[in-house]
Amino acid sequence: MPHLWNAEHARTVSRSSSRPYDYLIVGAGLYGAVFARQAKDAGKRCLVIDRRPHIAGNVYTEKVEGIDVHRYGAHIFHTNSKQVWDYVGRFAEFNRFTNSPVANYKGEIFDLPFNMNTFNRMWGVTTPEQARARIDEQRRAAGITDPRNLEEQAISLVGTDLYEKLIKHYTEKQWGRPCTELPAFIIRRLPVRLTYDNNYFNARYQGIPVDGYTAMVAAMLNGTEVRLGVDYLQDKAALDALADVVIYTGPIDAYFGYRLGALQYRSVRFETEVLDQENFQGNAVVNYTDADTPYTRIIEHKHFTGGTQARTVISREYSAEWKPGQEPYYPINDETNDALYRQYRALAEQESTVVFGGRLGSYTYYDMDQVIEAALQKAEDLLG
Ligand code: FAD
């Protein structure tokens, strides 16, 4: 995470002022909530604001039919950091959920991530040696030595058959462009295993808070003043006057009034439905990997926590082009956008009493554990 703040300066400012708050934290998402917790524990006075009517930012969960519904997309907590795992454990009890999504290709079901179960279903192979031989044979037949785009990268990782059924259309729906025009790096970290193991994440720790993420963030914010439905940029001068230092976790380009242009994102539209049946798809996550199904996946929320409610709630996810004013989800870190971000970052470095943090302030896709780690690090830099 870029370091956009002079910690010594921040400490000096915050010691000498008579404003009502030491920190104004813009955004009640994970970054803002973790920073607020650390600042409060260090004896600082904090005000947290968010323009949304709820806390928790994108990890917000709300109860529907007694089920925690992930309003802004499925969130599965996973980390290799014991420090982060112990930290979240202070605010929530986690279950032992293991992410094992399945893919539905025109009614055929495949296990994900790519592993021996997937290879067995696809080719009938039973040993790692046979699977490896199939993949190598298909890569050779496609003539790929040095993958130049996502299609070539995918074929060299899992072969042509699995690329055609499980990757091509799903990825094209997700990014709205052909795989041959997408960079290879997007799937360079695609998990491929020659073991019978459907656990998507390699992380040492994994789970879902049993009472939902909103309760976890509420526990982080316990004792800190929070004002909701307040847009910082609408009332910036008055809000700035309240605190010595601003921790800003909104979009960096919005902070500067998009004066250099808008950074691009991919967005997601969710269609959520309550169904009068107990179990719709038998799994939390099912990816639809054919071209004709318009959505990319269906989330059945109760399966994150083993819910036994009489009804169920599902969300269909439609990938969408982002336009200013819509919810930004995935930054498009191509050369053009990254160059624009660097320009905004240079402007941010001139803002001597503002810290830019979180996924939007840094224009980077961060998993939850990375955002928590970054907020803890920033708090340590500023609070000592
Ligand atoms: P946010 O949660 O976006 O919080 C920023 C807050 O700032 C928002 O609440 C916003 O309303 C507020 N804000 C912005 N501008 C203003 C303003 N002008 N005034 C007042 N408030 C403002 N991570 C995982 O580890 N596992 C997953 O499974 C996972 N799934 C994901 C699925 C999707 C679809 C997406 C998009 C992300 C996923 N993530 C996942 C990543 C995770 O969502 C982020 O790491 C995390 O939410 C980032 O927290 P944040 O505080 O930086 O940002």
CSV table of N, CA and C in Angstrom, one decimal, residues 38-195:
chain,number,residue,atom,x,y,z
A,38,GLN,N,-7.8,1.2,16.5
A,38,GLN,CA,-6.5,1.4,17.0
A,38,GLN,C,-6.3,2.8,17.6
A,39,ALA,N,-6.9,3.8,16.9
A,39,ALA,CA,-6.8,5.1,17.4
A,39,ALA,C,-7.5,5.3,18.7
A,40,LYS,N,-8.7,4.7,18.8
A,40,LYS,CA,-9.4,4.8,20.1
A,40,LYS,C,-8.6,4.2,21.2
A,41,ASP,N,-8.0,3.0,20.9
A,41,ASP,CA,-7.3,2.3,22.0
A,41,ASP,C,-6.0,3.1,22.4
A,42,ALA,N,-5.6,3.9,21.5
A,42,ALA,CA,-4.4,4.8,21.8
A,42,ALA,C,-4.8,6.1,22.4
A,43,GLY,N,-6.1,6.2,22.7
A,43,GLY,CA,-6.6,7.4,23.5
A,43,GLY,C,-7.0,8.6,22.6
A,44,LYS,N,-7.1,8.3,21.3
A,44,LYS,CA,-7.4,9.4,20.3
A,44,LYS,C,-8.9,9.6,20.2
A,45,ARG,N,-9.3,10.8,19.9
A,45,ARG,CA,-10.8,11.1,19.7
A,45,ARG,C,-11.0,11.0,18.2
A,46,CYS,N,-12.0,10.1,17.8
A,46,CYS,CA,-12.2,9.9,16.4
A,46,CYS,C,-13.7,10.1,16.0
A,47,LEU,N,-13.9,10.6,14.9
A,47,LEU,CA,-15.3,10.6,14.3
A,47,LEU,C,-15.2,9.8,13.0
A,48,VAL,N,-16.1,8.9,12.8
A,48,VAL,CA,-16.2,8.1,11.6
A,48,VAL,C,-17.4,8.5,10.9
A,49,ILE,N,-17.3,8.8,9.6
A,49,ILE,CA,-18.5,9.1,8.8
A,49,ILE,C,-18.6,8.2,7.6
A,50,ASP,N,-19.8,8.0,7.1
A,50,ASP,CA,-19.9,7.2,5.8
A,50,ASP,C,-21.1,7.7,5.1
A,51,ARG,N,-21.0,7.8,3.8
A,51,ARG,CA,-22.1,8.3,3.0
A,51,ARG,C,-23.3,7.3,2.9
A,52,ARG,N,-22.9,6.0,3.1
A,52,ARG,CA,-24.0,5.0,3.1
A,52,ARG,C,-24.8,5.0,4.4
A,53,PRO,N,-26.0,4.4,4.4
A,53,PRO,CA,-26.8,4.4,5.6
A,53,PRO,C,-26.4,3.3,6.6
A,54,HIS,N,-25.2,2.6,6.3
A,54,HIS,CA,-24.8,1.5,7.2
A,54,HIS,C,-23.3,1.5,7.3
A,55,ILE,N,-22.8,0.8,8.4
A,55,ILE,CA,-21.4,0.6,8.6
A,55,ILE,C,-20.9,-0.6,7.8
A,56,ALA,N,-19.6,-0.8,7.8
A,56,ALA,CA,-19.0,-2.1,7.3
A,56,ALA,C,-18.6,-2.0,5.8
A,57,GLY,N,-18.9,-0.9,5.1
A,57,GLY,CA,-18.5,-0.8,3.7
A,57,GLY,C,-19.0,-2.0,2.9
A,58,ASN,N,-18.0,-2.5,2.1
A,58,ASN,CA,-18.4,-3.6,1.2
A,58,ASN,C,-18.5,-4.9,1.8
A,59,VAL,N,-18.1,-5.0,3.1
A,59,VAL,CA,-18.3,-6.3,3.7
A,59,VAL,C,-19.6,-6.4,4.5
A,60,TYR,N,-20.5,-5.4,4.3
A,60,TYR,CA,-21.7,-5.3,5.0
A,60,TYR,C,-22.6,-6.6,4.7
A,61,THR,N,-23.1,-7.1,5.8
A,61,THR,CA,-24.1,-8.2,5.7
A,61,THR,C,-25.4,-7.7,6.5
A,62,GLU,N,-26.5,-8.1,5.9
A,62,GLU,CA,-27.8,-7.8,6.6
A,62,GLU,C,-28.6,-9.1,6.7
A,63,LYS,N,-29.4,-9.1,7.8
A,63,LYS,CA,-30.2,-10.3,8.0
A,63,LYS,C,-31.5,-10.3,7.2
A,64,VAL,N,-31.6,-11.3,6.4
A,64,VAL,CA,-32.9,-11.5,5.6
A,64,VAL,C,-33.3,-12.9,5.9
A,65,GLU,N,-34.5,-13.1,6.4
A,65,GLU,CA,-35.0,-14.5,6.8
A,65,GLU,C,-34.1,-15.1,7.8
A,66,GLY,N,-33.4,-14.3,8.6
A,66,GLY,CA,-32.5,-14.9,9.6
A,66,GLY,C,-31.1,-15.3,9.0
A,67,ILE,N,-30.9,-15.0,7.7
A,67,ILE,CA,-29.7,-15.4,7.0
A,67,ILE,C,-28.8,-14.1,6.8
A,68,ASP,N,-27.5,-14.2,7.0
A,68,ASP,CA,-26.6,-13.1,6.7
A,68,ASP,C,-26.4,-13.0,5.2
A,69,VAL,N,-27.0,-11.9,4.6
A,69,VAL,CA,-26.9,-11.7,3.2
A,69,VAL,C,-25.7,-10.8,2.9
A,70,HIS,N,-24.8,-11.2,2.1
A,70,HIS,CA,-23.6,-10.3,1.7
A,70,HIS,C,-24.1,-9.4,0.6
A,71,ARG,N,-24.4,-8.1,1.0
A,71,ARG,CA,-25.0,-7.2,0.1
A,71,ARG,C,-24.2,-6.8,-1.1
A,72,TYR,N,-22.9,-6.7,-0.8
A,72,TYR,CA,-22.0,-6.3,-1.9
A,72,TYR,C,-21.1,-7.4,-2.5
A,73,GLY,N,-21.6,-8.6,-2.5
A,73,GLY,CA,-20.9,-9.7,-3.0
A,73,GLY,C,-20.3,-10.6,-1.9
A,74,ALA,N,-20.2,-11.9,-2.2
A,74,ALA,CA,-19.8,-12.9,-1.2
A,74,ALA,C,-18.4,-12.6,-0.7
A,75,HIS,N,-18.3,-12.6,0.6
A,75,HIS,CA,-17.0,-12.3,1.2
A,75,HIS,C,-16.5,-13.5,2.1
A,76,ILE,N,-15.4,-14.1,1.7
A,76,ILE,CA,-14.9,-15.2,2.5
A,76,ILE,C,-13.6,-14.8,3.1
A,77,PHE,N,-13.5,-14.8,4.4
A,77,PHE,CA,-12.2,-14.4,5.0
A,77,PHE,C,-11.2,-15.4,4.9
A,78,HIS,N,-10.0,-15.1,4.4
A,78,HIS,CA,-8.9,-16.0,4.4
A,78,HIS,C,-7.6,-15.3,4.5
A,79,THR,N,-6.7,-15.8,5.3
A,79,THR,CA,-5.4,-15.1,5.5
A,79,THR,C,-4.3,-16.1,5.9
A,80,ASN,N,-3.1,-15.7,5.6
A,80,ASN,CA,-1.9,-16.5,6.1
A,80,ASN,C,-1.3,-15.8,7.3
A,81,SER,N,-1.9,-14.6,7.6
A,81,SER,CA,-1.3,-13.9,8.7
A,81,SER,C,-1.9,-14.2,10.1
A,82,LYS,N,-1.1,-14.7,11.0
A,82,LYS,CA,-1.6,-15.1,12.3
A,82,LYS,C,-2.0,-13.8,13.0
A,83,GLN,N,-1.3,-12.7,12.8
A,83,GLN,CA,-1.6,-11.4,13.4
A,83,GLN,C,-3.0,-11.0,13.0
A,84,VAL,N,-3.3,-11.0,11.7
A,84,VAL,CA,-4.6,-10.6,11.2
A,84,VAL,C,-5.7,-11.5,11.8
A,85,TRP,N,-5.5,-12.8,11.7
A,85,TRP,CA,-6.5,-13.8,12.2
A,85,TRP,C,-6.8,-13.6,13.6
A,86,ASP,N,-5.7,-13.4,14.5
A,86,ASP,CA,-6.0,-13.2,15.9
A,86,ASP,C,-6.7,-11.8,16.1
A,87,TYR,N,-6.4,-10.9,15.2
A,87,TYR,CA,-7.0,-9.5,15.4
A,87,TYR,C,-8.5,-9.6,15.1
A,88,VAL,N,-8.9,-10.3,14.0
A,88,VAL,CA,-10.4,-10.3,13.7
A,88,VAL,C,-11.1,-11.2,14.8
A,89,GLY,N,-10.3,-12.2,15.3
A,89,GLY,CA,-10.9,-13.0,16.3
A,89,GLY,C,-11.3,-12.3,17.6
A,90,ARG,N,-10.7,-11.1,17.8
A,90,ARG,CA,-11.1,-10.3,19.0
A,90,ARG,C,-12.5,-9.7,18.8
A,91,PHE,N,-13.0,-9.6,17.6
A,91,PHE,CA,-14.2,-8.9,17.3
A,91,PHE,C,-15.4,-9.8,16.8
A,92,ALA,N,-15.0,-11.1,16.4
A,92,ALA,CA,-16.0,-12.0,15.9
A,92,ALA,C,-15.6,-13.4,16.1
A,93,GLU,N,-16.6,-14.3,16.2
A,93,GLU,CA,-16.3,-15.7,16.2
A,93,GLU,C,-16.4,-16.2,14.8
A,94,PHE,N,-15.4,-16.9,14.3
A,94,PHE,CA,-15.4,-17.4,12.9
A,94,PHE,C,-15.8,-18.9,12.9
A,95,ASN,N,-16.5,-19.3,11.8
A,95,ASN,CA,-16.7,-20.7,11.7
A,95,ASN,C,-15.6,-21.3,10.8
A,96,ARG,N,-15.7,-22.5,10.4
A,96,ARG,CA,-14.7,-23.2,9.7
A,96,ARG,C,-15.1,-23.4,8.2
A,97,PHE,N,-15.8,-22.4,7.7
A,97,PHE,CA,-16.2,-22.5,6.3
A,97,PHE,C,-15.0,-22.6,5.3
A,98,THR,N,-15.1,-23.5,4.4
A,98,THR,CA,-14.1,-23.7,3.4
A,98,THR,C,-14.7,-23.4,2.0
A,99,ASN,N,-14.1,-22.5,1.3
A,99,ASN,CA,-14.7,-22.1,0.0
A,99,ASN,C,-14.4,-23.2,-1.0
A,100,SER,N,-15.4,-23.9,-1.5
A,100,SER,CA,-15.3,-25.0,-2.5
A,100,SER,C,-16.4,-24.7,-3.6
A,101,PRO,N,-16.2,-23.7,-4.4
A,101,PRO,CA,-17.2,-23.4,-5.4
A,101,PRO,C,-17.3,-24.5,-6.4
A,102,VAL,N,-18.4,-24.6,-7.1
A,102,VAL,CA,-18.6,-25.5,-8.3
A,102,VAL,C,-18.9,-24.7,-9.5
A,103,ALA,N,-18.6,-25.3,-10.7
A,103,ALA,CA,-19.0,-24.6,-11.9
A,103,ALA,C,-20.1,-25.4,-12.6
A,104,ASN,N,-21.1,-24.7,-13.1
A,104,ASN,CA,-22.2,-25.3,-13.9
A,104,ASN,C,-22.0,-24.9,-15.3
A,105,TYR,N,-21.6,-25.8,-16.2
A,105,TYR,CA,-21.5,-25.5,-17.6
A,105,TYR,C,-22.6,-26.3,-18.3
A,106,LYS,N,-23.7,-25.6,-18.7
A,106,LYS,CA,-24.8,-26.2,-19.3
A,106,LYS,C,-25.3,-27.4,-18.6
A,107,GLY,N,-25.4,-27.4,-17.3
A,107,GLY,CA,-25.9,-28.5,-16.5
A,107,GLY,C,-24.8,-29.5,-16.1
A,108,GLU,N,-23.6,-29.4,-16.6
A,108,GLU,CA,-22.6,-30.3,-16.1
A,108,GLU,C,-21.9,-29.6,-15.0
A,109,ILE,N,-21.6,-30.4,-13.9
A,109,ILE,CA,-21.1,-29.8,-12.7
A,109,ILE,C,-19.6,-30.2,-12.5
A,110,PHE,N,-18.7,-29.2,-12.3
A,110,PHE,CA,-17.3,-29.4,-12.1
A,110,PHE,C,-16.9,-28.8,-10.8
A,111,ASP,N,-16.0,-29.5,-10.1
A,111,ASP,CA,-15.4,-28.9,-8.9
A,111,ASP,C,-14.4,-27.9,-9.2
A,112,LEU,N,-14.3,-26.9,-8.4
A,112,LEU,CA,-13.3,-25.8,-8.5
A,112,LEU,C,-12.6,-25.7,-7.1
A,113,PRO,N,-11.4,-25.2,-7.0
A,113,PRO,CA,-10.6,-24.8,-8.2
A,113,PRO,C,-10.1,-26.0,-8.9
A,114,PHE,N,-9.4,-25.8,-10.0
A,114,PHE,CA,-9.0,-26.9,-10.9
A,114,PHE,C,-8.1,-27.9,-10.1
A,115,ASN,N,-8.6,-29.1,-9.9
A,115,ASN,CA,-7.9,-30.1,-9.1
A,115,ASN,C,-8.2,-31.5,-9.7
A,116,MET,N,-7.8,-32.5,-9.1
A,116,MET,CA,-8.0,-33.9,-9.6
A,116,MET,C,-9.4,-34.2,-9.8
A,117,ASN,N,-10.3,-33.7,-9.0
A,117,ASN,CA,-11.8,-33.9,-9.2
A,117,ASN,C,-12.2,-33.3,-10.5
A,118,THR,N,-11.7,-32.1,-10.8
A,118,THR,CA,-12.1,-31.5,-12.1
A,118,THR,C,-11.6,-32.2,-13.3
A,119,PHE,N,-10.3,-32.6,-13.2
A,119,PHE,CA,-9.7,-33.4,-14.3
A,119,PHE,C,-10.3,-34.7,-14.5
A,120,ASN,N,-10.7,-35.4,-13.4
A,120,ASN,CA,-11.4,-36.7,-13.5
A,120,ASN,C,-12.7,-36.5,-14.2
A,121,ARG,N,-13.5,-35.4,-13.8
A,121,ARG,CA,-14.8,-35.2,-14.4
A,121,ARG,C,-14.7,-34.9,-15.9
A,122,MET,N,-13.6,-34.1,-16.3
A,122,MET,CA,-13.4,-33.7,-17.6
A,122,MET,C,-12.9,-34.8,-18.5
A,123,TRP,N,-11.9,-35.5,-18.1
A,123,TRP,CA,-11.2,-36.5,-19.0
A,123,TRP,C,-11.3,-37.9,-18.5
A,124,GLY,N,-11.8,-38.1,-17.3
A,124,GLY,CA,-11.8,-39.5,-16.7
A,124,GLY,C,-10.5,-40.0,-16.2
A,125,VAL,N,-9.5,-39.1,-16.2
A,125,VAL,CA,-8.2,-39.4,-15.7
A,125,VAL,C,-8.3,-39.6,-14.1
A,126,THR,N,-7.4,-40.5,-13.6
A,126,THR,CA,-7.5,-40.7,-12.2
A,126,THR,C,-6.2,-40.4,-11.4
A,127,THR,N,-5.1,-40.3,-12.2
A,127,THR,CA,-3.8,-40.0,-11.5
A,127,THR,C,-3.3,-38.6,-11.9
A,128,PRO,N,-2.4,-38.0,-11.0
A,128,PRO,CA,-1.8,-36.7,-11.4
A,128,PRO,C,-1.0,-36.8,-12.6
A,129,GLU,N,-0.3,-37.9,-12.8
A,129,GLU,CA,0.5,-38.1,-14.0
A,129,GLU,C,-0.4,-38.0,-15.3
A,130,GLN,N,-1.5,-38.7,-15.3
A,130,GLN,CA,-2.4,-38.7,-16.4
A,130,GLN,C,-2.9,-37.3,-16.7
A,131,ALA,N,-3.3,-36.6,-15.6
A,131,ALA,CA,-3.8,-35.2,-15.7
A,131,ALA,C,-2.7,-34.3,-16.3
A,132,ARG,N,-1.5,-34.4,-15.8
A,132,ARG,CA,-0.4,-33.5,-16.3
A,132,ARG,C,-0.2,-33.8,-17.8
A,133,ALA,N,-0.2,-35.1,-18.2
A,133,ALA,CA,0.0,-35.5,-19.6
A,133,ALA,C,-1.1,-34.9,-20.5
A,134,ARG,N,-2.3,-34.9,-20.0
A,134,ARG,CA,-3.4,-34.3,-20.8
A,134,ARG,C,-3.2,-32.8,-21.0
A,135,ILE,N,-2.9,-32.1,-19.9
A,135,ILE,CA,-2.7,-30.6,-20.0
A,135,ILE,C,-1.5,-30.3,-20.9
A,136,ASP,N,-0.4,-31.1,-20.8
A,136,ASP,CA,0.8,-30.8,-21.6
A,136,ASP,C,0.5,-31.1,-23.1
A,137,GLU,N,-0.3,-32.1,-23.3
A,137,GLU,CA,-0.6,-32.5,-24.7
A,137,GLU,C,-1.5,-31.3,-25.4
A,138,GLN,N,-2.4,-30.8,-24.6
A,138,GLN,CA,-3.3,-29.7,-25.1
A,138,GLN,C,-2.5,-28.4,-25.3
A,139,ARG,N,-1.6,-28.2,-24.4
A,139,ARG,CA,-0.8,-27.0,-24.5
A,139,ARG,C,0.1,-27.1,-25.8
A,140,ARG,N,0.7,-28.2,-26.0
A,140,ARG,CA,1.6,-28.4,-27.2
A,140,ARG,C,0.8,-28.3,-28.4
A,141,ALA,N,-0.4,-28.9,-28.4
A,141,ALA,CA,-1.3,-28.8,-29.6
A,141,ALA,C,-1.7,-27.4,-30.0
A,142,ALA,N,-1.8,-26.6,-28.9
A,142,ALA,CA,-2.2,-25.1,-29.1
A,142,ALA,C,-0.9,-24.3,-29.5
A,143,GLY,N,0.2,-24.9,-29.4
A,143,GLY,CA,1.5,-24.2,-29.8
A,143,GLY,C,1.9,-23.1,-28.9
A,144,ILE,N,1.6,-23.2,-27.6
A,144,ILE,CA,1.8,-22.1,-26.7
A,144,ILE,C,3.1,-22.3,-25.9
A,145,THR,N,4.1,-21.4,-26.1
A,145,THR,CA,5.3,-21.5,-25.3
A,145,THR,C,5.4,-20.4,-24.3
A,146,ASP,N,5.1,-19.2,-24.8
A,146,ASP,CA,5.2,-18.0,-24.0
A,146,ASP,C,3.8,-17.2,-24.0
A,147,PRO,N,2.9,-17.5,-23.0
A,147,PRO,CA,1.6,-17.0,-23.1
A,147,PRO,C,1.6,-15.4,-23.2
A,148,ARG,N,0.8,-14.9,-24.2
A,148,ARG,CA,0.8,-13.5,-24.4
A,148,ARG,C,-0.5,-12.8,-23.9
A,149,ASN,N,-1.5,-13.7,-23.7
A,149,ASN,CA,-2.8,-13.1,-23.2
A,149,ASN,C,-3.5,-14.1,-22.3
A,150,LEU,N,-4.7,-13.8,-21.8
A,150,LEU,CA,-5.3,-14.6,-20.8
A,150,LEU,C,-5.7,-16.0,-21.4
A,151,GLU,N,-6.1,-16.0,-22.7
A,151,GLU,CA,-6.5,-17.3,-23.3
A,151,GLU,C,-5.3,-18.2,-23.3
A,152,GLU,N,-4.1,-17.7,-23.8
A,152,GLU,CA,-3.0,-18.6,-23.9
A,152,GLU,C,-2.5,-19.0,-22.5
A,153,GLN,N,-2.6,-18.1,-21.6
A,153,GLN,CA,-2.2,-18.4,-20.2
A,153,GLN,C,-3.0,-19.5,-19.6
A,154,ALA,N,-4.4,-19.4,-19.9
A,154,ALA,CA,-5.3,-20.4,-19.3
A,154,ALA,C,-5.0,-21.8,-20.0
A,155,ILE,N,-4.9,-21.8,-21.3
A,155,ILE,CA,-4.6,-23.1,-21.9
A,155,ILE,C,-3.4,-23.7,-21.4
A,156,SER,N,-2.3,-22.9,-21.2
A,156,SER,CA,-1.1,-23.5,-20.8
A,156,SER,C,-1.2,-24.0,-19.3
A,157,LEU,N,-2.2,-23.5,-18.6
A,157,LEU,CA,-2.3,-23.9,-17.2
A,157,LEU,C,-3.2,-25.2,-17.1
A,158,VAL,N,-4.3,-25.2,-17.8
A,158,VAL,CA,-5.3,-26.3,-17.7
A,158,VAL,C,-5.7,-27.0,-19.0
A,159,GLY,N,-5.2,-26.6,-20.1
A,159,GLY,CA,-5.5,-27.2,-21.4
A,159,GLY,C,-6.7,-26.6,-22.0
A,160,THR,N,-7.0,-27.0,-23.3
A,160,THR,CA,-8.0,-26.4,-24.1
A,160,THR,C,-9.4,-26.7,-23.6
A,161,ASP,N,-9.7,-28.0,-23.2
A,161,ASP,CA,-11.0,-28.4,-22.9
A,161,ASP,C,-11.6,-27.6,-21.7
A,162,LEU,N,-10.8,-27.5,-20.6
A,162,LEU,CA,-11.2,-26.8,-19.4
A,162,LEU,C,-11.3,-25.3,-19.7
A,163,TYR,N,-10.4,-24.8,-20.5
A,163,TYR,CA,-10.5,-23.4,-20.9
A,163,TYR,C,-11.8,-23.1,-21.5
A,164,GLU,N,-12.2,-23.9,-22.5
A,164,GLU,CA,-13.4,-23.7,-23.3
A,164,GLU,C,-14.6,-23.8,-22.4
A,165,LYS,N,-14.7,-24.8,-21.5
A,165,LYS,CA,-15.9,-25.0,-20.7
A,165,LYS,C,-16.0,-24.1,-19.4
A,166,LEU,N,-14.8,-23.9,-18.8
A,166,LEU,CA,-14.9,-23.3,-17.5
A,166,LEU,C,-14.3,-21.9,-17.4
A,167,ILE,N,-13.4,-21.5,-18.3
A,167,ILE,CA,-12.8,-20.2,-18.1
A,167,ILE,C,-13.2,-19.2,-19.2
A,168,LYS,N,-13.3,-19.5,-20.4
A,168,LYS,CA,-13.5,-18.6,-21.5
A,168,LYS,C,-14.7,-17.7,-21.3
A,169,HIS,N,-15.9,-18.3,-21.3
A,169,HIS,CA,-17.1,-17.5,-21.2
A,169,HIS,C,-17.3,-16.7,-19.9
A,170,TYR,N,-16.9,-17.5,-18.8
A,170,TYR,CA,-17.0,-16.8,-17.5
A,170,TYR,C,-16.2,-15.6,-17.4
A,171,THR,N,-14.9,-15.7,-17.9
A,171,THR,CA,-14.0,-14.5,-17.8
A,171,THR,C,-14.5,-13.4,-18.8
A,172,GLU,N,-15.0,-13.8,-19.9
A,172,GLU,CA,-15.5,-12.8,-20.9
A,172,GLU,C,-16.7,-12.0,-20.3
A,173,LYS,N,-17.6,-12.8,-19.6
A,173,LYS,CA,-18.7,-12.1,-19.0
A,173,LYS,C,-18.2,-11.2,-17.9
A,174,GLN,N,-17.2,-11.6,-17.1
A,174,GLN,CA,-16.7,-10.9,-16.0
A,174,GLN,C,-16.0,-9.5,-16.5
A,175,TRP,N,-15.2,-9.6,-17.5
A,175,TRP,CA,-14.5,-8.4,-18.0
A,175,TRP,C,-15.0,-7.7,-19.2
A,176,GLY,N,-16.1,-8.3,-19.8
A,176,GLY,CA,-16.7,-7.6,-20.9
A,176,GLY,C,-15.8,-7.5,-22.1
A,177,ARG,N,-14.8,-8.3,-22.3
A,177,ARG,CA,-14.0,-8.3,-23.5
A,177,ARG,C,-13.4,-9.7,-23.7
A,178,PRO,N,-13.0,-10.0,-25.0
A,178,PRO,CA,-12.5,-11.3,-25.3
A,178,PRO,C,-11.2,-11.7,-24.5
A,179,CYS,N,-11.0,-13.0,-24.2
A,179,CYS,CA,-9.9,-13.4,-23.4
A,179,CYS,C,-8.6,-13.1,-24.1
A,180,THR,N,-8.6,-13.1,-25.5
A,180,THR,CA,-7.4,-12.8,-26.2
A,180,THR,C,-7.0,-11.3,-26.1
A,181,GLU,N,-7.9,-10.5,-25.5
A,181,GLU,CA,-7.6,-9.1,-25.3
A,181,GLU,C,-7.3,-8.8,-23.8
A,182,LEU,N,-7.3,-9.8,-23.0
A,182,LEU,CA,-7.1,-9.6,-21.6
A,182,LEU,C,-5.7,-10.0,-21.3
A,183,PRO,N,-5.0,-9.3,-20.3
A,183,PRO,CA,-3.6,-9.7,-20.0
A,183,PRO,C,-3.5,-11.0,-19.3
A,184,ALA,N,-2.4,-11.7,-19.5
A,184,ALA,CA,-2.2,-13.0,-18.9
A,184,ALA,C,-2.2,-13.0,-17.4
A,185,PHE,N,-1.7,-11.9,-16.8
A,185,PHE,CA,-1.4,-11.9,-15.4
A,185,PHE,C,-2.7,-12.0,-14.6
A,186,ILE,N,-3.9,-11.7,-15.1
A,186,ILE,CA,-5.1,-11.8,-14.4
A,186,ILE,C,-5.3,-13.3,-13.8
A,187,ILE,N,-4.9,-14.3,-14.6
A,187,ILE,CA,-5.1,-15.6,-14.0
A,187,ILE,C,-3.8,-16.3,-13.7
A,188,ARG,N,-2.7,-15.6,-13.6
A,188,ARG,CA,-1.5,-16.2,-13.3
A,188,ARG,C,-1.5,-17.0,-12.0
A,189,ARG,N,-2.3,-16.4,-11.1
A,189,ARG,CA,-2.4,-17.1,-9.7
A,189,ARG,C,-3.5,-18.1,-9.6
A,190,LEU,N,-4.1,-18.4,-10.8
A,190,LEU,CA,-5.3,-19.4,-10.7
A,190,LEU,C,-4.8,-20.7,-10.0
A,191,PRO,N,-5.5,-21.1,-9.0
A,191,PRO,CA,-5.1,-22.3,-8.3
A,191,PRO,C,-5.3,-23.5,-9.2
A,192,VAL,N,-4.2,-24.3,-9.4
A,192,VAL,CA,-4.3,-25.5,-10.2
A,192,VAL,C,-3.6,-26.6,-9.3
A,193,ARG,N,-4.3,-27.7,-9.0
A,193,ARG,CA,-3.7,-28.6,-8.1
A,193,ARG,C,-3.8,-30.0,-8.6
A,194,LEU,N,-2.8,-30.8,-8.5
A,194,LEU,CA,-2.8,-32.2,-8.9
A,194,LEU,C,-3.1,-33.1,-7.7
A,195,THR,N,-4.0,-32.6,-6.8
A,195,THR,CA,-4.5,-33.4,-5.6
A,195,THR,C,-6.0,-33.3,-5.7
